[in-house]
Coordinates of C-alpha atoms and ligand atoms in Angstrom, one line a residue:
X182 CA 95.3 72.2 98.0
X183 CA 97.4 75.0 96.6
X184 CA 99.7 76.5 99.5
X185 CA 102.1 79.5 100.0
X186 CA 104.1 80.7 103.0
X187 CA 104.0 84.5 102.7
X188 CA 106.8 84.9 104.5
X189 CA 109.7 82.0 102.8
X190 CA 107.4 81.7 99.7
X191 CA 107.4 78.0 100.1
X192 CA 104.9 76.1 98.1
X193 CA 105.3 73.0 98.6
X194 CA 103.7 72.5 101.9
X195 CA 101.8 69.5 102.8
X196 CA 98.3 69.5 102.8
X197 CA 96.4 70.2 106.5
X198 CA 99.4 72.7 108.6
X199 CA 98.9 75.8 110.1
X200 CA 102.3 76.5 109.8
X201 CA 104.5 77.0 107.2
X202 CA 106.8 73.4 107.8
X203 CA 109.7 75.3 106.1
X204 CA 110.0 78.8 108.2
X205 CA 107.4 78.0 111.1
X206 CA 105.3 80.7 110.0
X207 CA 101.9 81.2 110.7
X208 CA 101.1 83.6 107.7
X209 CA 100.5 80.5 105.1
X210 CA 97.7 80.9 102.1
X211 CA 95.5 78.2 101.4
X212 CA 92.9 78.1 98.7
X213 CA 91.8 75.9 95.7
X214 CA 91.9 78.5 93.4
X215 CA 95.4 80.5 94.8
X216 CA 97.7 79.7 91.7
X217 CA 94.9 80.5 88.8
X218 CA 93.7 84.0 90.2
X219 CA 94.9 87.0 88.4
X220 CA 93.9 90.4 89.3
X221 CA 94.6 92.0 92.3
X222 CA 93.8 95.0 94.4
X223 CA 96.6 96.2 96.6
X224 CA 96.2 98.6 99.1
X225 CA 98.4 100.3 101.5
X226 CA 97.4 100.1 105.3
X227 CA 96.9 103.1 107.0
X228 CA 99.0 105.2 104.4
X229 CA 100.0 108.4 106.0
X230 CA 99.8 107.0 109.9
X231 CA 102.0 104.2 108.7
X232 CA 104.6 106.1 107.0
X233 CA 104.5 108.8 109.9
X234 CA 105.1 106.2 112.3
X235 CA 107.8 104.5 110.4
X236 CA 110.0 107.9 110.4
X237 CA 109.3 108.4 114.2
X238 CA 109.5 104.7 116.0
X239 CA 108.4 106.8 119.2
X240 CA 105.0 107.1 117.6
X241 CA 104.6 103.2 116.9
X242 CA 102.2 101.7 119.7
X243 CA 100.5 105.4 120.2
X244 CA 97.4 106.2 118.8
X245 CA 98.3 108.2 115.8
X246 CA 95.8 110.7 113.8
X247 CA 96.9 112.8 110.9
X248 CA 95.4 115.7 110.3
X249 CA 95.1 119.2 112.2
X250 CA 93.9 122.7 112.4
X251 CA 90.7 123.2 114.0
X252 CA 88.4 123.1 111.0
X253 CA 90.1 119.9 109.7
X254 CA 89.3 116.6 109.5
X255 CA 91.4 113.1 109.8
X256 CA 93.1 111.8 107.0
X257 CA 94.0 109.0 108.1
X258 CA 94.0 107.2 111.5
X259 CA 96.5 104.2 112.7
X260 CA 95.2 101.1 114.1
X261 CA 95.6 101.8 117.5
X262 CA 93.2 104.8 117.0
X263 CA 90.7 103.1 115.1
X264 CA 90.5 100.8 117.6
X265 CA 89.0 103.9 119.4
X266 CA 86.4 104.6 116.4
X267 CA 88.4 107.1 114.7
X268 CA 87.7 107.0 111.2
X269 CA 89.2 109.1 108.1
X270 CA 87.3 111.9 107.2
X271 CA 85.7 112.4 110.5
X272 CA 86.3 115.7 112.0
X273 CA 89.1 116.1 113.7
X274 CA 86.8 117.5 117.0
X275 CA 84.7 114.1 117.4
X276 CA 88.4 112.2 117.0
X277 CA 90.0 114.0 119.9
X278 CA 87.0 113.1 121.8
X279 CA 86.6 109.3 120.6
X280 CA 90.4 109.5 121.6
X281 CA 92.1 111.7 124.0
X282 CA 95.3 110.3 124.0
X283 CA 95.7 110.3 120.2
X284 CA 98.9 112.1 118.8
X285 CA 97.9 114.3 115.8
X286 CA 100.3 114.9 113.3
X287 CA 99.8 117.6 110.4
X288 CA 100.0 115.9 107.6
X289 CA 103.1 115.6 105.0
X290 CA 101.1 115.4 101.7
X291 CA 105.1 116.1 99.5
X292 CA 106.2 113.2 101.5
X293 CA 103.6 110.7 101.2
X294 CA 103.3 111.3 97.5
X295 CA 107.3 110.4 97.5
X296 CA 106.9 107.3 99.3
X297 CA 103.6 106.7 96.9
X298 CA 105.3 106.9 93.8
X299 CA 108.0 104.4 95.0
X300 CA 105.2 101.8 96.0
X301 CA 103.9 102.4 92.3
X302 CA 106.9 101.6 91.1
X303 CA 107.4 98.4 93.0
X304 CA 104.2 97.5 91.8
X305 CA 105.1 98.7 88.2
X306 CA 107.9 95.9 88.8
X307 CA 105.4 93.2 89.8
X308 CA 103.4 93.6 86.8
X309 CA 103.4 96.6 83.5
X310 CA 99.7 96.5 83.9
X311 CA 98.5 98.5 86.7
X312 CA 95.7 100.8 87.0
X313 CA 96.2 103.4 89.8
X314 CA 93.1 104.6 92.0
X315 CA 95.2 106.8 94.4
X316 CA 97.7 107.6 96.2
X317 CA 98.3 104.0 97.9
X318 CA 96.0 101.9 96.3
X319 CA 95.9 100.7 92.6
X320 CA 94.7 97.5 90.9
X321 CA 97.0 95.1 89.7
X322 CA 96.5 92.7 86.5
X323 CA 98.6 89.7 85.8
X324 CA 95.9 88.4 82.8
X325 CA 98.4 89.4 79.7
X326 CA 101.6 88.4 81.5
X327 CA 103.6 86.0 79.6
X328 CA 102.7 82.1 80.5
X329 CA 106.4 81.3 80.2
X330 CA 107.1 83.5 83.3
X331 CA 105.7 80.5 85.4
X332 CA 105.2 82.7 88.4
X333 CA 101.9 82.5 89.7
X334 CA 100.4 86.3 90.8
X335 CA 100.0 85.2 94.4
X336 CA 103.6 84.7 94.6
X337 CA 104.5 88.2 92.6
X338 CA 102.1 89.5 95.5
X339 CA 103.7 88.2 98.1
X340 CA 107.1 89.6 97.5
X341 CA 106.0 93.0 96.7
X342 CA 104.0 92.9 100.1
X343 CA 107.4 91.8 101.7
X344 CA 109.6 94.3 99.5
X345 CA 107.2 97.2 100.6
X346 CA 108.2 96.2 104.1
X347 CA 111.8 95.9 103.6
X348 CA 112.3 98.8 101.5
X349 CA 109.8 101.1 102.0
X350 CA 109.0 100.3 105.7
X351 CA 105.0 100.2 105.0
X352 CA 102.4 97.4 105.1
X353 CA 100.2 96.7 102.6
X354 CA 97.2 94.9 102.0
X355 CA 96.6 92.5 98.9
X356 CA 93.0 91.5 97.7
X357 CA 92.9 88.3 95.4
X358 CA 90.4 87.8 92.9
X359 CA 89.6 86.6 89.4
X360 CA 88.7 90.1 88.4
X361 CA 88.5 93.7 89.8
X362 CA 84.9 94.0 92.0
X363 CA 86.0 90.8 93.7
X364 CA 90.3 91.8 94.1
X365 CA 89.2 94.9 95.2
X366 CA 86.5 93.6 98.1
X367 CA 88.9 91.2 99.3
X368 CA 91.6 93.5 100.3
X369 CA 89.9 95.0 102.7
X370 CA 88.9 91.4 104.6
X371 CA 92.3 91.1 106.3
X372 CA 93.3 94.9 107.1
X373 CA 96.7 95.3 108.1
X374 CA 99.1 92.9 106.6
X375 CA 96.4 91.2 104.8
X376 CA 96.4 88.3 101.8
X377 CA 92.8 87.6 100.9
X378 CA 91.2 85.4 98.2
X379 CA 88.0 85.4 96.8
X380 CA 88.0 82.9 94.1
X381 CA 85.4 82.2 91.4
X382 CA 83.8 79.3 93.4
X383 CA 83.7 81.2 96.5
X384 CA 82.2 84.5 95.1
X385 CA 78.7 83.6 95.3
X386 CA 78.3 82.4 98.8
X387 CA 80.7 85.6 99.6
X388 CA 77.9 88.0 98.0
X389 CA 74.8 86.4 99.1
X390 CA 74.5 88.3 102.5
X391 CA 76.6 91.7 101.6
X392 CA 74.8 95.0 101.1
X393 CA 74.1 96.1 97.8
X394 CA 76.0 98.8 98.3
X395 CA 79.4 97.1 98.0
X396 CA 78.7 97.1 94.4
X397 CA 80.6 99.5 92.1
X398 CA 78.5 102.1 91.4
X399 CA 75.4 101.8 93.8
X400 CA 75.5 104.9 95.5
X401 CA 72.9 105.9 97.9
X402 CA 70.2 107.1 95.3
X403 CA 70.1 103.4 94.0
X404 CA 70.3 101.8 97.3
X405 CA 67.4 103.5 98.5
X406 CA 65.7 102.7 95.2
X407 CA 66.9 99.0 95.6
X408 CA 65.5 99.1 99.4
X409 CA 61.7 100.6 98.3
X410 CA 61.5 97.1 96.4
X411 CA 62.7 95.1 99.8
X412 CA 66.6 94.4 97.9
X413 CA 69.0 95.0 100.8
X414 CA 71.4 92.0 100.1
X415 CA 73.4 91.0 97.4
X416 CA 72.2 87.7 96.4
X417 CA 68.8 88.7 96.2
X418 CA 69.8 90.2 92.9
X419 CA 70.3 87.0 91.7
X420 CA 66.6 86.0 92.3
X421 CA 66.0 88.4 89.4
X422 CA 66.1 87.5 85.4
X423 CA 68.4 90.3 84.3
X424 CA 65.4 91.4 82.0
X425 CA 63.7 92.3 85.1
X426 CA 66.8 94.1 86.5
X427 CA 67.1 96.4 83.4
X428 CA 63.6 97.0 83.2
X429 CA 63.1 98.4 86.6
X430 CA 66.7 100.5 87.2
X431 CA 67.3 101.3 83.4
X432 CA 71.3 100.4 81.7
X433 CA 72.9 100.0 85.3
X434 CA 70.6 96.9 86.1
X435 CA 72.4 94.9 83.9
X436 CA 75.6 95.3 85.4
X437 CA 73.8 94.6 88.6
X438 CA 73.5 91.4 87.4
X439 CA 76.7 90.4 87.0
X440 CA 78.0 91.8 89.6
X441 CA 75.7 90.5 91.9
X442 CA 77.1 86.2 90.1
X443 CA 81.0 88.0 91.1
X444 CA 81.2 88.6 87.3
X445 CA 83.2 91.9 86.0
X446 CA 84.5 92.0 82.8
X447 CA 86.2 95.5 83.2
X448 CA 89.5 95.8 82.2
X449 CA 92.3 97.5 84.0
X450 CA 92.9 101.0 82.2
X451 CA 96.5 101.5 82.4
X452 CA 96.9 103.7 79.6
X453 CA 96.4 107.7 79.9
X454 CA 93.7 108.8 77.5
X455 CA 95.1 109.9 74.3
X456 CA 94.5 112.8 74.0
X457 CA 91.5 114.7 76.6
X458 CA 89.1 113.9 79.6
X459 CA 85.9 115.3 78.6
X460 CA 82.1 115.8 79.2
X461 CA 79.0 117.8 77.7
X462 CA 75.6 117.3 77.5
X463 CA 72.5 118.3 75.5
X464 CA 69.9 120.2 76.2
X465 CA 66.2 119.1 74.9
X466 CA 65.4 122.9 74.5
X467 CA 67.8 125.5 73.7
X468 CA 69.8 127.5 76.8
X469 CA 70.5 131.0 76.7
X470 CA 71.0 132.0 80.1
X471 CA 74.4 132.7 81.5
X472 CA 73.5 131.5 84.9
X473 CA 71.8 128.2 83.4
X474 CA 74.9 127.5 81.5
X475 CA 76.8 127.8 84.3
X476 CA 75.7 125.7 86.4
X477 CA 75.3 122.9 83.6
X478 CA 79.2 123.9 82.8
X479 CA 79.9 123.3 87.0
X480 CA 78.2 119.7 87.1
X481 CA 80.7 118.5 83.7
X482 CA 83.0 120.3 85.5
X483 CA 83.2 118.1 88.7
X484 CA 82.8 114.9 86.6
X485 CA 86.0 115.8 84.6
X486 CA 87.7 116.0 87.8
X487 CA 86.7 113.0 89.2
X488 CA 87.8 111.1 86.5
X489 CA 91.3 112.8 86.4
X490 CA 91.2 111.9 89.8
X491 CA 90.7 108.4 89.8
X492 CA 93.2 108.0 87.0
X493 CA 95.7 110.0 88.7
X494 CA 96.3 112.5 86.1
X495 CA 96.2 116.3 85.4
X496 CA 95.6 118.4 82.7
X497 CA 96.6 121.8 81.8
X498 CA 94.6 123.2 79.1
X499 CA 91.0 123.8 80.2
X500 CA 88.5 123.6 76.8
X501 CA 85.1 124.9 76.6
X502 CA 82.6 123.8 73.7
X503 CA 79.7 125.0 72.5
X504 CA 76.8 124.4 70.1
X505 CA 74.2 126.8 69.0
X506 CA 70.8 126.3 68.4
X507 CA 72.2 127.0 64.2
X508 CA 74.4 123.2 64.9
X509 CA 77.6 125.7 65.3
X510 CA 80.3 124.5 67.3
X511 CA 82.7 126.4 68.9
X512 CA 85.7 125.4 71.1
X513 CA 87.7 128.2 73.2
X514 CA 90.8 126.7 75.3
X515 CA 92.4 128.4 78.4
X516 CA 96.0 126.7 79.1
X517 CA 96.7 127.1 82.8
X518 CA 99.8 127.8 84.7
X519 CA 100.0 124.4 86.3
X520 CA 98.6 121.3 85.3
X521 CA 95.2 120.5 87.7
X522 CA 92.7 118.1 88.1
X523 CA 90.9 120.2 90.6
X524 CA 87.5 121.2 90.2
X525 CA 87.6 124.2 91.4
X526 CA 91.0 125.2 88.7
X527 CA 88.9 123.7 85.8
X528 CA 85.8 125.7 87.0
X529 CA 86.9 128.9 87.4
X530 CA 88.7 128.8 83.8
X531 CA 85.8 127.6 82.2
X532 CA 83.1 130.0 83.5
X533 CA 85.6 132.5 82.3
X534 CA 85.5 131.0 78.9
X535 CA 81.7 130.5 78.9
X536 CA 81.1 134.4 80.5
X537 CA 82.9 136.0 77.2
X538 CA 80.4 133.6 75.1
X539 CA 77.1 133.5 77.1
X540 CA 75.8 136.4 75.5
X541 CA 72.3 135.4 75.2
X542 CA 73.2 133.5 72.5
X543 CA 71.0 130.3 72.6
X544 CA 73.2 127.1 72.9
X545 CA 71.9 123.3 72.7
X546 CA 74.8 121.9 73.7
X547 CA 78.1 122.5 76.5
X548 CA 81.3 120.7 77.0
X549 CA 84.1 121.1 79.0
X550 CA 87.8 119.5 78.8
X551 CA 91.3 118.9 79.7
X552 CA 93.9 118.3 77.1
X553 CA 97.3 118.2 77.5
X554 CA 97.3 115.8 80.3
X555 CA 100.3 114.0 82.5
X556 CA 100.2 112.0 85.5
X557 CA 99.4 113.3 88.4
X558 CA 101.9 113.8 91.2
X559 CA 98.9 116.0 93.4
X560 CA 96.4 113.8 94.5
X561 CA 92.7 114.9 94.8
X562 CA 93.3 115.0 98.4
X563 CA 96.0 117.4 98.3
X564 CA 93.3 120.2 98.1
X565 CA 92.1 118.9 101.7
X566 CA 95.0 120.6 103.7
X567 CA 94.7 124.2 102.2
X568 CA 91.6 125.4 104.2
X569 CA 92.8 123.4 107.3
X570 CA 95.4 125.5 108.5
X571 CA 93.2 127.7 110.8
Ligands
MG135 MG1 94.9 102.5 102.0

């Protein structure tokens, strides 16, 4: 069976040792499928804690929490602490008390975007098709590489894990798969200083007993819907004919189906959109009011953000479009200061947009846009710290 020491990179091991017969270490891979997988998921183990801890070794068997002022909440919490059931997100209150002894640490969001953008470019290194998620985390894709550069992707991996350590004195973890759902579930099996592998023969057994919610995309509206008719685990999906699947939860069932046989056909999106991240929608009757607009105008609002977000870029010129009842289109365009993928930035030029237009004019149709978009060097969470300063 196909074997790699992630620590001397040896591959030549023979078959049925725990240890690696070249270095003597225990961190070997073994799996059937290790040298034919090609999409990863990498990401970074506790990302802030982990970097804090690395610039202060006095910090490195404490429990560590970053976050602070006395509305905040945790962004991110070491190992030790978890260990005490602090979790990110959770306010920073419950943590002190799930953890007296913790050392909090405001967070450092300039210098954790640094170190970030030197892990992307390590991973850039490893392969030219990555598609970023956030700040320390970003799926990898090793599918269009060159056959002639005879390196398998498990062995790219392992060297950037080791080169993260080396050079940028973090851990990461890497999830193997043969496409994205699967890469990006199995990173999280071994957290810290993980190397997992979910191949294409082990994916159904892996499934069968998961929650349905560890699919992309069921959020807790469908899970609840997927509970009324007795679906809690994954491979009772499978039990369906995917007819039956679309049928009862409309155009998402039939990615449930695949999803649910460890098939994903997405690609990784490494390009920036050419030119604008946009949304609108139609009304069935015609919209006059300015309130009505606006919030219609606030929901497209968040879902351009999101997707800036989770492709890590920013835009600068905020567009607003309109249709009237007549079929006449208008567009009006705000360009901003800074470049933003923040709700909030992109709402508040809109609605100013919208307000000089809603003038009980009836409108079928509203859409809302960036243009002029680079890559983002604020991440989403970013906007976390500025009301946590109290
Ligand atoms: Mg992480």
């Amino acid at each position: 069976m196909p074997a790699l020491c992630r620590d001397c990179f040896a591959t030549d091991l023979p078959p049925a040792t725990a240890r690696c017969w070249v270095c003597g270490s225990s961190r070997v891979l073994w799996h059937a499928e290790l040298f034919s997988l090609q999409v990863a998921h990498v990401d970074c183990d506790a990302f802030y804690a982990t970097i804090e801890k690395r610039d202060n070794p006095a910090l490195r068997d404490v429990p560590l929490v970053i976050g602070g002022g006395r509305r905040g909440v945790v962004a991110a919490a070491c190992y030790v602490a978890r260990r005490y059931g602090v979790r990110s997100a959770m306010p920073m209150f419950k943590a002190r008390a799930a953890c007296p002894a913790a050392m909090v640490v405001r967070p450092n969001m300039a210098k954790y975007q640094a170190v970030g953008r030197e892990m992307r470019a390590l991973m850039r290194a490893t392969t030219p098709a990555i598609e970023p998620i956030s700040i320390d985390e970003a799926f990898l894709d090793f599918r269009d590489l060159p056959v002639a550069d005879g390196e398998p992707p498990a062995l790219k991996l392992a060297r950037l894990a080791a080169q993260a350590e080396a050079e940028l004195g973090i851990t990461i973890s890497v999830g193997l798969g043969p496409n994205k759902f699967l890469a990006k579930m199995a990173s999280d099996l071994d957290k810290p200083r993980g190397f997992a592998i979910i191949g294409r023969r082990d994916a159904r057994d892996f499934l069968a007993p998961k929650p349905v919610g560890m699919i992309f995309g069921v959020g807790k509206a469908m899970r609840e819907k997927l509970l009324a008719d007795g679906i809690q685990r994954i491979g009772q999906l499978r039990t369906y004919p995917i007819a039956t699947l679309e049928h009862r939860y409309g155009s998402f069932g039939e990615r449930l189906a695949p999803f649910s046989r460890g098939l994903d056909r997405r690609r990784i999106r490494t390009a920036r959109p050419t030119k604008s991240v946009s949304a609108e929608t139609t009304f069935e009757d015609p919209i006059a009011g300015a309130e009505e607009l606006s919030a219609r105008l606030d929901r497209l609002c968040r879902r351009v953000a999101e997707r800036l977000q989770a492709q890590v870029f920013q835009g600068q010129t905020v567009v607003l479009k309109l249709k009237t009842a007549g079929f006449q289109t208008l567009t009006r365009s705000h360009t901003l200061a800074d470049a933003t993928n923040d709700y909030a930035d992109i709402f508040i030029a809109a609605e100013t947009l919208l307000r000089r237009e809603a003038t009980g004019i009836p409108y079928r149709l509203i859409g809302v846009g960036l243009s002029n978009l680079s890559d983002a060097d604020e991440f989403a969470d970013t906007a976390l710290w500025e009301d946590t300063e109290g």
